[in-house]
Structures are given as structure tokens and as C-alpha cells.
Amino acid sequence: MRLKVCGMKYQDNIEQVAALQPDYLGFIFYEKSARNFDTESIPELPKSIKKTGVFVDADIDIVIKLVNKHNLQAVQLHGKESPEYCDDLKNRHAELVSASHNLEIIKVFSIKDEFDFSILKPYENTCNYFLFDTKGKHPGGNGYTFNWNVLNNYPSTKPFFLSGGLGLNEVEKINQFVNSKASKYCYALDVNSKFEIEPGLKDIEDLKTFKKNLSSILDNNKEIVMNYNVDEKGYYGEFGGAFIPEMLYPNVEELRQNYLKVMAEPEFKKEFDQLLKDYVGRPSPLYFAKRLSEKYNTKIYLKREDLNHTGAHKINNTIGQILMAKRLGKTRIIAETGAGQHGVATATVCALMGLECIVYMGEIDIARQAPNVARMKMLGATVVPALSGSRTLKDATNEAIRDWINNPVNTHYIIGSAIGPHPYPDMVTRFQAVISEEIKWQLKEQEGRKNPDYVVACIGGGSNAAGTYYHYLHEPDVGIIAVEAAGLGIDSGESAATSVLGKEGIIHGCKTLLMQTKDGQITEPYSISAGLDYPGVGPMHAHLSKTGRAEFMSITDSDAMEAGLELSKLEGIIPAIETSHALAIFGQREFKEDDVVVVSLSGRGDKDLENYIDYFKI
Ligand SMILES: *Cc1c(COP(=O)(O)O)cnc(C)c1O
């Protein structure tokens, strides 16, 4: 667990406390506080200590000024700052000087004997941590603890700071707390007034004793470090799992018990890598987009998944799954497809391996996506129309599930995105992880460093995004940007912006964020791009959204189309309309001149030409 010492004021004392190596040092910028930091500068501190500015309803301009002046790495908001305030602050990061671009936002809430946790919800995506303090006369520094049992009902997975009256007398109580469920997401202890000789002057000996007495807890950072990967039960935080009809259990269970074992076999890995190289054409280039970078005054790299065989990232996953199916002795492959992209990728690998392939597709989609239907047929697949319901993707999925239940022994179901019951989201993510694996060494070659400042990807179900983020999930210096389709606008009723409009629900076998009506009926999504037209997101992304690890943006049809045209004209690359959504963020959000931003160019635009032509009347 981390330690934060707050309310620092005096230069010598700051240096003495810093020598104890806390993780955070807090400086209060609030004139009414007895600990107000009004000194000109903070002495040089070890890099491992995060300088934290504490503010109470301060003007954002002033916050930014002070963050820049003192090079603060975190801000703690102790007043009535709204979610919009936090969001505004987050969105102004481009104004921050160098080291502080990943400014951590800690929002404080005061608790006494009870607390309405629903207040936290709108803050989930706008701040990095919560801090729970004791409700008292002053904003902080009141010197007594609140009833920590309240935290038994903590509904979030966002890590929090525990604050309020922590002192030497609380060591025993802290030990008990750490062993209780309520501390599951407790990330740091925040101490202040109980260690003071006078306001702002800390007692070094007492702090030393505190650190020593709690050393087993404070030295153990591992447990509380956020995990963005799936856990052993198949969950990403509260999302994921396997919600399946009993009749599917044997199939899913067989896969769950075998997928990691099979993927770890050297022979499997060798065959997978070989096919990615010789058949798919990997590694896909990491291309520095010079003209696009000039236009937006930042360094933009494109990860060229569009150059893969079949024109998108989807083939990485279908190659992996067909090899998995073969290892498990399956002879028949089924899949569902909406726009036909996943159907084509599946039919392709079935042809490659000589396996029977049945693709379920809504009757309406079959009519809309004739070229892809023709491709699948030419590749030897049987395309079966789904005639029920709205005759689109979700109905095709229902048909595929029905088929699997009826053919549990010889059939493998290839799911095309990072969705479905566990282990699918994790398995698909691991197959797509080759994307970020390559980015690491390619960026090292070109920029001299493995980590970009941002990775960006569009999200339908979230497979290209999961692959692009995978090796960066636990690298805090890499910002993650997820781009959803806003369709005709978030409030238009015609969109697919799940992170904004979605609520927890179950779709296709997993618990995730899902667009639904009040009584839980799935809302029909809309986007101009068929690949983003999905009412949910994969459980990994639901978790990334909820914890605030990823920044979610939504892009309208028209902004996406313009961005697609722009890339064509500036770089000679016609992107898939899905990908155009990811590219459109440059018109919406600022980056710094020396930021390195890697965008997953998930697919090429050949399939969308007619759409582009209609739209622009070319
Ligand atoms: C299918 C598709 C997507 C969306 O799927 P994800 O699983 O979210 O990656 C994005 N881009 C292209 C080109 C696609 O074909």
C-alpha cells in the first residue's frame, strides 16, 4: 500500500519527510488552511515521490498554473468540484508542462457514519482515485477517523486513499482493516494532522515509527496494484464471467480448461507465429504519418493492420482460434457475422485448414453486404441466413449459439471480438496482443523508446483495441484512448457510444456495459460503420472505462467520414470507416508537440468505398 503525507509546509521538514520515501507528498493550496503552502518553491524531491497539490474549489486556471509552477504530478480536489470540473481539468492536460502530462486526479469525499456511494458514479471516468476523509468542520485535517465499515459497501473498483485521523494509535485498526474486504481497493494511506508538532510541521520520529509498524503493509504494493487483465475467475473487475445456458457449459468449459495450456505449447506458438508471418504478412508496419503529424502538430504513428491478409486485424484472432480448434480435435467451425468481415476472416482460415465452415448472418445483413457474402461462398463457407428478430447480428449470434448447443463435440465457435463468455475475451485479446508486442520493438527502433504517450483504437466489441493496449495496460506512462461511435450524436438515439450510454447488463454470455432500455431490453445500436455497430463493449473495456484507466471518446459519423477522407488525401491510405473514428480524435483533442501517439489502423477502406463515395458524392 502507498503512503501519502499531506500538509507539508516548511522546507527543512519537507526534505526530512521526503527522506522517508513516502509515495506522495501533499501541498495544500488553500488560503484558509493553517497548512496553506505559500512558499515560492518546493525543494527538489526524489522522482519516486509524487508531488500532490490539494485544492478546495479553486479556479481551474489557478490549478493549472500551480501544477506547472511546482511541477505537480497529482491534484487532490477537496471541495465541491463537480464531475464536469474534473473532466475539464483532465481535458486541459495539453497546457501542462512536460513531466506532468499524466496528472493524477484524486477526488475527495467526506464520510462520517454513512455514505451514499451513488455519488461516485459520475466521477468514475473523470478521476484516477477517490480519497475518503472524515466529514468535519474543515475540509481535511480534522484529526479523527470515520467508520471504515462503511467501505464494505464500496461499489467501485477504483483504487482509493484512506484518510482522516490516521496516527500511531490507529496502527492496530489499520492492520485489521487491511485484512478485511473493505480494503480491497484501498490504494494508499493518507496521513496528516496526527503527525504534527504544529500545523504543517511533521514529527519525523513518529512518521518513522508509523512506517516501521506498518512496514508489512506499506512495502507490499503488489496486491493493490490494479489488474486490467482477466482474473482467474474470468472477470475484469466486476465485468466478464460466463453467463451461458447450461447446455453450452461443456463446450465453454472445455475451452476454458485448455486455452492457456494450448497457447503455451511451443509447437502451437511456433505454428501461430509462422502463419502470422507467412500467411498474414506480419509484422505489420508501424508507419510514421508525417503529413498527418504536421497537420496536428504531434507525432502520429499508424499501426498498419490494414495491410494484413483480408484487410484487417480480425485474421490474427481467426488464425489463433482455428489452430486452437484443431488442437481440441474439432472438425467443424461456426461463426456469426454482421458486416461480414469476421465471416470472411473465418472462412479464410477454414479454407486454409480444410475445415467445414458455417457462417450465420442476418437476412438483412446478407442483402446489405453482398460482396462479403460472395467472398465467403467463394472460400467454401456455407452462409446461413438468420430469419428471426431484426434479422441482423444479434439474431445471427443466437443461431450460432443454437448450433453449438446441438453440436458440442465436433464444433468450435469462433467469436470475432473480445466479447462472449470467459475465456473468449481473454483468448481473443491474447491472439490480438501481437499488435502491441510489435509496437513495442518497432517504436523502440524508430523513437528509441518502447512506450508511446498514447495508444488509440476504435472499439466495436474491442478486439483491435484490446490487442493494441495489451502490453501497455500496466504501464502508467502510456495513456489509453478508446474511441466509440457516436453515430448521429450521443443524444440522438442513433449511436453506439456504450461507455456513455451503457449500463451493466449481460450480453452474449458476459457481464459488461450495454446499451439498454429501462427494463433491460437491448437498444438497437447505430453507426455508419458496420464494425462499430454493437450495443456493448468487451468486458475488458468496460473495466478500463469504469476504473478511468482509459479515456473514452465518441465520434460522430460525419467526423469519422471527414477523418477518413483526410487520411486518404494526406497519407495515401484509405482507412476502414471503423478506423476513421479513431483518426477523428485529432480534430477533437489536443496533443503536445512531442507526444508520440500510436493509432491502430484496424482495417482498410476497400469494403467501404461505396459508402465513402455516396457520402462525399465523389
Ligand atoms: C470488425 C472491425 C472493427 C471492430 O471490431 P473490434 O473487435 O472492436 O476491433 C474495427 N475495425 C475494423 C476494420 C473491423 O473490421
XYZ file of C-alpha atoms and ligand atoms in Angstrom:
633
model
C 0.000 0.000 0.000
C 1.163 3.546 -0.727
C 1.755 6.264 1.829
C 0.863 9.890 1.364
C 1.967 12.549 3.807
C -0.157 15.629 3.443
C 0.003 19.228 4.568
C 3.713 19.948 4.054
C 4.824 23.498 4.629
C 8.424 24.014 5.744
C 11.473 23.451 3.565
C 13.665 21.513 6.035
C 10.728 19.467 7.189
C 9.785 18.651 3.586
C 13.289 17.331 2.955
C 13.247 15.254 6.152
C 9.904 13.694 5.318
C 10.983 13.086 1.718
C 13.961 11.130 3.069
C 11.448 8.632 4.480
C 10.377 7.909 0.886
C 6.610 8.277 1.049
C 4.869 7.791 -2.314
C 3.029 11.096 -2.258
C 3.670 14.428 -0.542
C 0.740 16.785 -0.315
C 0.892 20.579 -0.515
C -2.245 22.456 0.371
C -3.091 25.447 -1.784
C -5.982 26.833 0.199
C -5.572 30.139 1.948
C -7.969 29.334 4.750
C -5.940 26.296 5.777
C -3.400 26.559 8.593
C -1.187 24.439 6.345
C -1.521 26.636 3.263
C 1.631 26.299 1.189
C 2.602 29.871 0.391
C 6.297 29.353 -0.142
C 7.812 30.216 -3.510
C 9.102 26.747 -4.335
C 9.164 23.120 -3.304
C 12.663 21.727 -2.739
C 13.985 19.113 -5.163
C 12.425 15.744 -4.285
C 13.281 12.170 -5.304
C 11.476 11.260 -8.545
C 9.575 8.431 -6.873
C 7.601 10.893 -4.746
C 4.538 12.358 -6.386
C 4.034 15.995 -5.530
C 0.355 16.486 -4.936
C -1.459 19.802 -4.890
C -4.517 19.957 -2.653
C -7.226 22.385 -3.759
C -10.640 23.431 -2.500
C -12.962 24.676 -5.264
C -10.125 26.560 -6.899
C -10.402 28.113 -10.326
C -9.067 25.629 -12.913
C -6.716 28.255 -14.338
C -5.120 28.591 -10.934
C -4.831 24.840 -10.536
C -3.083 24.587 -13.897
C -0.803 27.489 -13.059
C 0.286 25.883 -9.814
C 0.665 22.419 -11.356
C 3.044 23.955 -13.887
C 4.837 26.163 -11.400
C 5.616 23.332 -8.972
C 5.602 20.506 -11.487
C 2.906 18.646 -9.564
C 2.130 15.048 -10.556
C -1.227 14.825 -8.807
C -4.039 17.093 -7.712
C -6.393 16.365 -4.875
C -9.754 18.070 -5.042
C -11.152 18.694 -1.606
C -14.155 20.879 -2.299
C -17.436 20.502 -4.151
C -15.765 20.052 -7.538
C -18.269 18.553 -9.990
C -17.612 15.679 -12.420
C -17.570 18.317 -15.179
C -14.879 20.215 -13.293
C -12.719 17.065 -13.100
C -13.347 16.406 -16.759
C -12.384 19.950 -17.738
C -9.200 19.645 -15.751
C -8.367 16.338 -17.383
C -9.037 17.761 -20.825
C -6.647 20.624 -20.315
C -3.614 18.403 -19.916
C -2.148 19.826 -23.121
C -1.434 23.009 -21.172
C 0.727 21.191 -18.675
C 4.499 21.302 -18.836
C 6.482 18.179 -19.594
C 6.669 15.672 -16.756
C 3.191 16.253 -15.510
C 1.217 15.150 -18.538
C -0.165 12.170 -16.730
C -1.569 14.315 -13.978
C -3.384 12.127 -11.473
C -6.721 13.425 -10.249
C -7.769 12.438 -6.740
C -11.315 13.390 -5.778
C -12.101 13.630 -2.080
C -15.345 12.575 -0.422
C -16.092 13.030 3.236
C -17.733 10.301 5.265
C -18.990 10.083 8.804
C -21.209 7.158 9.682
C -22.779 6.547 6.341
C -22.267 7.441 2.729
C -24.313 7.370 -0.453
C -21.875 5.712 -2.847
C -24.036 6.503 -5.882
C -22.455 9.984 -5.728
C -19.223 8.436 -7.027
C -20.637 7.172 -10.281
C -20.342 10.324 -12.416
C -16.746 10.706 -11.229
C -15.685 7.231 -12.315
C -14.385 8.260 -15.708
C -13.037 11.625 -14.697
C -10.575 10.870 -11.912
C -7.881 8.339 -11.115
C -8.504 7.826 -7.429
C -11.049 8.545 -4.775
C -9.983 9.696 -1.323
C -12.207 9.109 1.681
C -11.801 11.521 4.532
C -13.693 12.226 7.722
C -16.509 14.707 7.486
C -15.742 17.539 9.890
C -15.560 21.252 10.370
C -12.735 21.791 7.901
C -12.052 20.275 4.514
C -9.484 17.770 5.838
C -7.102 17.777 8.778
C -9.846 17.264 11.359
C -7.903 14.610 13.228
C -10.390 11.808 13.716
C -11.341 8.690 11.794
C -14.655 7.820 10.173
C -16.451 4.482 10.385
C -14.421 2.374 7.931
C -17.093 -0.328 7.893
C -18.961 1.948 5.531
C -16.403 0.906 2.913
C -17.776 -2.630 2.995
C -20.358 -1.303 0.574
C -17.805 0.287 -1.765
C -19.331 -0.474 -5.178
C -16.420 0.607 -7.311
C -13.140 -0.924 -8.457
C -11.377 2.393 -8.496
C -8.435 2.429 -6.070
C -8.890 4.826 -3.168
C -6.898 6.634 -0.496
C -7.934 6.159 3.114
C -7.645 9.372 5.072
C -8.826 11.080 8.236
C -7.209 10.842 11.639
C -4.618 8.161 10.832
C -1.934 8.143 13.509
C 0.207 5.844 15.629
C -2.802 4.828 17.705
C -4.552 3.554 14.581
C -1.860 1.036 13.583
C -3.770 -1.924 15.009
C -7.005 -0.774 13.417
C -5.301 -0.293 10.045
C -3.921 -3.814 10.236
C -7.399 -5.174 10.814
C -8.801 -3.036 8.036
C -6.226 -4.266 5.543
C -7.276 -7.824 6.261
C -10.925 -7.042 5.632
C -12.975 -6.947 2.446
C -13.475 -3.208 2.791
C -9.819 -2.609 1.932
C -9.879 -4.493 -1.374
C -9.394 -1.350 -3.428
C -7.546 0.674 -0.805
C -4.522 2.001 -2.611
C -2.895 4.371 -0.143
C -2.954 5.691 3.402
C -3.061 9.446 3.724
C -1.705 10.943 6.955
C -1.601 14.500 8.180
C -2.556 16.140 11.464
C -1.865 13.196 13.779
C 1.841 13.515 12.950
C 2.165 17.204 13.591
C 4.093 19.209 16.116
C 2.201 22.241 14.860
C 0.104 22.692 11.679
C 2.333 21.916 8.690
C 5.309 20.704 10.742
C 5.607 16.905 10.768
C 7.139 14.804 13.528
C 9.788 12.749 11.769
C 10.239 10.208 14.568
C 6.520 9.455 14.719
C 6.365 9.057 10.955
C 9.339 6.683 11.093
C 7.629 4.602 13.775
C 4.387 4.531 11.758
C 6.209 3.356 8.642
C 8.068 0.727 10.623
C 4.994 -0.596 12.387
C 3.108 -0.882 9.130
C 6.065 -1.981 7.010
C 4.495 -5.301 6.041
C 1.553 -3.383 4.603
C 3.368 -0.408 3.152
C 6.080 -2.484 1.470
C 3.516 -4.646 -0.203
C 2.374 -2.695 -3.225
C 1.670 -5.654 -5.411
C -1.699 -6.693 -4.148
C -3.404 -3.393 -4.641
C -1.901 -2.557 -7.995
C -4.821 -2.545 -10.373
C -5.132 -5.551 -12.593
C -6.559 -4.789 -16.009
C -6.218 -8.356 -17.212
C -8.718 -11.079 -16.628
C -8.568 -12.752 -13.196
C -8.652 -16.488 -12.591
C -12.449 -16.414 -12.379
C -12.811 -14.787 -15.775
C -13.532 -11.262 -14.559
C -12.155 -7.829 -15.344
C -13.070 -6.089 -12.107
C -16.809 -6.638 -11.954
C -17.197 -7.368 -15.676
C -16.863 -10.588 -17.636
C -17.679 -14.052 -16.385
C -19.552 -16.739 -18.275
C -23.336 -16.368 -18.280
C -24.360 -19.217 -20.508
C -27.186 -21.715 -20.805
C -26.375 -24.948 -19.052
C -26.277 -26.814 -22.346
C -23.321 -24.741 -23.501
C -21.373 -25.361 -20.332
C -19.359 -28.387 -21.557
C -18.136 -26.560 -24.671
C -17.126 -23.393 -22.879
C -15.611 -25.345 -20.015
C -13.510 -27.466 -22.378
C -12.147 -24.293 -23.895
C -11.547 -22.667 -20.525
C -9.594 -25.618 -19.239
C -7.407 -25.847 -22.323
C -6.841 -22.467 -23.903
C -3.911 -21.288 -21.787
C -2.272 -24.702 -21.817
C -2.540 -24.953 -25.592
C -1.342 -21.401 -26.166
C 1.718 -22.092 -24.034
C 2.774 -25.132 -26.070
C 5.942 -24.316 -28.048
C 4.560 -26.165 -31.072
C 1.369 -24.104 -31.008
C 3.262 -20.859 -30.658
C 5.565 -21.797 -33.492
C 2.727 -22.576 -35.863
C 0.817 -19.419 -34.893
C 3.880 -17.196 -35.373
C 4.747 -18.861 -38.657
C 1.275 -18.319 -40.112
C 1.176 -14.720 -38.899
C 4.428 -14.165 -40.710
C 3.986 -16.107 -43.946
C 0.231 -16.022 -44.407
C -0.952 -12.814 -42.750
C 2.176 -10.832 -43.599
C 3.257 -9.788 -40.116
C 4.846 -7.831 -38.645
C 2.574 -5.103 -39.918
C 4.483 -1.829 -40.372
C 4.464 0.917 -37.771
C 4.318 3.925 -40.037
C 5.185 7.468 -39.006
C 2.479 9.584 -40.649
C 4.476 12.698 -41.408
C 1.884 14.870 -43.080
C -0.840 13.972 -40.619
C 1.582 14.689 -37.757
C 2.418 18.087 -39.218
C -1.212 18.966 -39.532
C -1.960 18.181 -35.887
C 1.410 19.210 -34.515
C 2.137 15.959 -32.713
C 3.859 12.679 -33.627
C 1.378 10.191 -35.067
C 2.272 6.601 -35.845
C -0.121 4.234 -37.614
C -0.053 0.516 -36.840
C -0.915 -0.891 -40.240
C -3.306 -3.764 -39.525
C -4.974 -2.779 -42.803
C -2.087 -4.432 -44.619
C -2.850 -7.860 -43.165
C -4.245 -10.543 -45.443
C -8.024 -9.963 -45.688
C -7.535 -6.297 -44.840
C -7.952 -6.002 -41.083
C -6.810 -7.197 -37.678
C -9.516 -9.878 -37.472
C -7.334 -12.509 -39.121
C -4.928 -12.536 -36.123
C -7.717 -13.933 -33.995
C -9.187 -16.368 -36.515
C -5.759 -17.898 -37.175
C -5.298 -18.373 -33.436
C -8.726 -19.884 -32.951
C -8.555 -22.253 -35.899
C -5.294 -23.643 -34.506
C -6.955 -23.932 -31.103
C -9.911 -25.775 -32.661
C -7.575 -28.211 -34.370
C -5.691 -28.907 -31.130
C -9.012 -29.653 -29.454
C -9.895 -32.118 -32.221
C -12.705 -30.064 -33.774
C -13.640 -30.617 -37.407
C -16.419 -28.093 -37.896
C -16.300 -24.321 -37.444
C -19.196 -21.948 -36.890
C -19.199 -18.168 -36.660
C -21.580 -15.264 -36.715
C -21.021 -12.118 -38.680
C -22.677 -8.724 -39.057
C -20.928 -6.819 -41.804
C -19.249 -9.966 -42.988
C -15.687 -9.052 -42.038
C -15.389 -11.687 -39.346
C -17.205 -14.169 -41.577
C -14.634 -13.625 -44.310
C -11.719 -13.957 -41.872
C -13.223 -17.197 -40.542
C -13.991 -18.626 -43.986
C -10.415 -17.795 -44.967
C -8.768 -19.769 -42.165
C -11.206 -22.674 -42.661
C -10.130 -22.860 -46.291
C -6.533 -22.717 -45.125
C -7.040 -25.655 -42.781
C -9.605 -27.578 -44.824
C -12.310 -27.420 -42.140
C -16.038 -27.173 -42.676
C -17.266 -23.603 -42.140
C -20.782 -22.365 -41.399
C -21.361 -18.639 -41.015
C -24.615 -17.314 -39.579
C -25.651 -13.928 -40.865
C -28.853 -11.915 -40.503
C -31.005 -11.928 -43.626
C -30.906 -8.127 -43.772
C -27.121 -8.101 -43.492
C -26.822 -10.686 -46.263
C -28.639 -8.298 -48.558
C -26.577 -5.281 -47.388
C -23.180 -6.971 -47.578
C -23.312 -8.842 -50.855
C -19.570 -8.659 -51.688
C -18.594 -10.257 -48.377
C -21.238 -12.949 -48.788
C -19.756 -13.715 -52.207
C -16.260 -13.877 -50.675
C -17.343 -16.348 -48.016
C -19.024 -18.537 -50.581
C -16.003 -18.464 -52.857
C -13.874 -19.519 -49.893
C -16.091 -22.559 -49.460
C -18.189 -21.482 -46.481
C -21.908 -22.049 -46.083
C -23.718 -18.806 -45.256
C -26.891 -19.453 -43.274
C -29.418 -16.608 -43.040
C -30.847 -15.763 -39.618
C -34.533 -15.141 -40.174
C -35.711 -14.253 -36.677
C -35.954 -10.936 -34.807
C -34.405 -7.918 -36.507
C -32.533 -10.344 -38.827
C -29.169 -8.734 -38.014
C -26.076 -9.529 -35.942
C -27.685 -10.427 -32.637
C -30.039 -12.870 -34.331
C -27.132 -14.433 -36.176
C -25.403 -14.835 -32.808
C -28.454 -16.593 -31.400
C -28.436 -19.011 -34.338
C -24.737 -19.741 -33.899
C -25.239 -20.460 -30.195
C -28.127 -22.780 -31.023
C -25.927 -24.638 -33.492
C -23.161 -25.002 -30.911
C -25.536 -26.431 -28.348
C -26.626 -29.022 -30.901
C -23.079 -29.890 -31.970
C -20.998 -29.741 -28.800
C -18.422 -32.385 -29.670
C -17.085 -31.711 -33.143
C -17.705 -27.952 -33.431
C -15.751 -24.874 -32.396
C -17.417 -21.476 -32.341
C -15.054 -18.690 -33.456
C -16.116 -15.432 -31.837
C -14.770 -12.414 -33.667
C -14.264 -9.796 -30.976
C -13.130 -9.514 -27.359
C -16.601 -10.453 -26.169
C -18.546 -13.564 -25.206
C -18.304 -15.800 -22.145
C -14.949 -16.335 -20.460
C -12.455 -17.425 -21.816
C -13.299 -15.796 -25.160
C -12.487 -12.163 -24.317
C -9.128 -13.168 -22.879
C -8.319 -15.661 -25.636
C -9.147 -13.159 -28.390
C -7.150 -10.473 -26.577
C -4.112 -12.731 -26.334
C -4.235 -13.538 -30.040
C -4.566 -9.845 -30.891
C -1.824 -8.887 -28.410
C 0.691 -9.413 -31.196
C -0.240 -5.850 -32.213
C 1.198 -4.183 -29.105
C 4.025 -6.698 -28.895
C 5.193 -5.438 -32.275
C 4.559 -1.780 -31.471
C 6.991 -2.076 -28.547
C 10.015 -3.078 -30.571
C 9.043 -1.075 -33.633
C 8.719 2.112 -31.629
C 11.996 1.382 -29.860
C 13.667 1.194 -33.284
C 12.119 4.415 -34.501
C 11.793 6.579 -31.398
C 14.299 4.977 -29.060
C 11.612 4.104 -26.551
C 9.114 1.296 -26.257
C 6.298 3.282 -24.718
C 4.348 5.870 -26.660
C 2.492 8.604 -24.773
C -0.828 7.298 -26.083
C -2.279 4.267 -27.795
C -5.533 4.810 -29.636
C -8.049 2.380 -31.130
C -11.675 2.261 -32.194
C -13.985 -0.058 -30.288
C -16.774 -2.216 -31.618
C -16.545 -5.220 -29.349
C -12.979 -4.215 -28.696
C -10.571 -6.743 -30.216
C -8.244 -4.441 -32.130
C -8.253 -2.143 -29.118
C -7.502 -4.962 -26.680
C -4.573 -6.066 -28.830
C -3.242 -2.530 -29.155
C -3.462 -1.855 -25.401
C -2.473 -5.261 -24.067
C 1.237 -4.754 -23.383
C 0.617 -1.203 -22.173
C -2.216 -1.801 -19.730
C 0.107 -1.712 -16.731
C 2.457 0.986 -18.000
C 1.144 4.089 -16.261
C 3.062 6.462 -18.547
C 1.049 5.251 -21.542
C -2.347 6.897 -21.919
C -5.060 4.707 -23.381
C -7.694 6.239 -25.635
C -10.762 4.249 -26.670
C -12.936 5.583 -29.463
C -16.584 4.675 -29.813
C -19.111 5.502 -32.498
C -21.444 8.361 -31.588
C -23.475 7.765 -34.761
C -25.702 10.783 -35.341
C -24.770 12.123 -31.881
C -24.804 10.725 -28.371
C -28.201 12.171 -27.560
C -29.750 11.400 -30.937
C -30.954 7.913 -30.053
C -28.909 6.691 -33.008
C -25.473 5.806 -31.677
C -23.212 3.068 -30.341
C -21.476 5.040 -27.569
C -21.661 2.317 -24.963
C -19.331 3.804 -22.349
C -21.547 6.883 -22.134
C -24.992 5.353 -22.596
C -24.426 1.803 -21.400
C -25.361 0.267 -18.080
C -24.288 -3.009 -16.583
C -26.009 -5.891 -18.225
C -25.445 -9.276 -19.794
C -24.958 -9.790 -23.495
C -23.609 -12.799 -25.371
C -22.521 -14.561 -22.232
C -20.712 -11.859 -20.304
C -21.462 -9.065 -17.906
C -20.449 -5.758 -19.359
C -21.635 -2.264 -20.239
C -24.597 -2.485 -22.521
C -26.992 -0.029 -24.120
C -30.421 -0.975 -22.883
C -33.849 0.395 -22.120
C -35.050 0.969 -18.552
C -36.471 -2.524 -18.428
C -33.316 -4.139 -19.734
C -34.146 -4.619 -23.424
C -31.081 -4.222 -25.602
C -31.160 -0.954 -27.558
C -30.598 -1.271 -31.283
C -27.230 0.443 -31.864
C -26.427 2.620 -34.828
C -23.213 3.666 -36.536
C -22.310 4.350 -40.147
C -19.591 1.733 -39.708
C -20.873 -1.814 -39.542
C -17.956 -2.922 -37.353
C -18.745 -0.477 -34.529
C -22.470 -1.052 -34.631
C -22.585 -3.127 -31.419
C -24.683 -2.382 -28.313
C -21.961 -3.416 -25.843
C -18.204 -3.367 -25.361
C -15.969 -6.237 -24.304
C -15.625 -6.648 -20.524
C -12.004 -5.507 -20.534
C -13.086 -2.163 -21.924
C -15.994 -1.852 -19.519
C -13.418 -2.201 -16.748
C -10.997 0.250 -18.377
C -13.848 2.718 -18.595
C -15.058 2.231 -15.067
C -11.608 2.485 -13.492
C -10.720 5.506 -15.586
C -7.607 3.733 -16.933
C -8.748 4.513 -20.462
C -10.104 7.776 -21.759
C -13.243 7.142 -23.817
C -14.184 9.420 -26.683
C -17.127 9.198 -29.043
C -17.025 10.293 -32.650
C -19.969 11.004 -34.911
C -20.497 9.557 -38.389
C -19.679 12.853 -40.052
C -16.469 13.494 -38.093
C -15.330 9.948 -38.840
C -16.040 10.253 -42.562
C -14.083 13.520 -42.752
C -11.146 11.942 -40.933
C -11.187 9.018 -43.381
C -11.072 11.373 -46.325
C -8.330 13.390 -44.683
C -6.068 10.354 -44.174
C -6.616 9.361 -47.791
C -5.566 12.800 -49.020
C -2.692 13.350 -46.576
C -1.111 9.907 -46.463
C -2.465 7.933 -49.410
C -4.155 5.441 -47.097
C -7.899 4.813 -47.344
C -8.947 3.520 -43.916
C -11.962 1.415 -42.979
C -14.729 3.631 -41.627
C -14.299 1.942 -38.219
C -10.701 3.128 -38.172
C -11.693 6.609 -39.312
C -13.370 7.041 -35.929
C -10.018 6.579 -34.176
C -8.389 9.068 -36.551
C -11.049 11.692 -35.888
C -9.832 12.297 -32.341
C -7.086 14.573 -33.628
C -9.709 17.103 -34.606
C -11.286 16.897 -31.142
C -8.493 16.761 -28.655
C -5.090 18.336 -28.361
C -1.787 16.565 -28.027
C 1.582 18.042 -27.259
C 4.136 18.556 -29.966
C 6.466 15.858 -28.667
C 3.737 13.371 -27.742
C 4.035 10.051 -29.540
C 0.559 8.783 -30.398
C 0.118 5.320 -31.897
C -3.191 4.686 -33.665
C -4.362 1.214 -34.567
C -5.210 1.371 -38.262
C -7.541 -1.563 -37.831
C -8.562 -2.067 -41.450
C -8.550 -0.805 -44.992
C -11.335 1.035 -46.687
C -11.890 -1.065 -49.809
C -15.035 -2.548 -48.315
C -16.329 0.955 -47.560
C -15.660 2.640 -50.876
C -19.290 2.771 -51.846
C -20.142 4.353 -48.512
C -17.454 6.992 -48.858
C -18.482 7.707 -52.444
C -22.155 8.072 -51.519
C -21.314 10.264 -48.576
C -18.976 12.665 -50.345
C -20.726 12.458 -53.735
C -17.292 11.806 -55.221
C -14.582 -5.522 -37.040
C -13.787 -4.314 -37.160
C -13.633 -3.405 -36.085
C -14.355 -3.543 -34.781
O -14.085 -4.724 -34.089
P -13.229 -4.742 -32.763
O -13.413 -6.114 -32.244
O -13.755 -3.699 -31.846
O -11.817 -4.475 -33.125
C -12.809 -2.318 -36.251
N -12.161 -2.086 -37.412
C -12.281 -2.927 -38.463
C -11.537 -2.615 -39.703
C -13.086 -4.062 -38.381
O -13.194 -4.884 -39.425
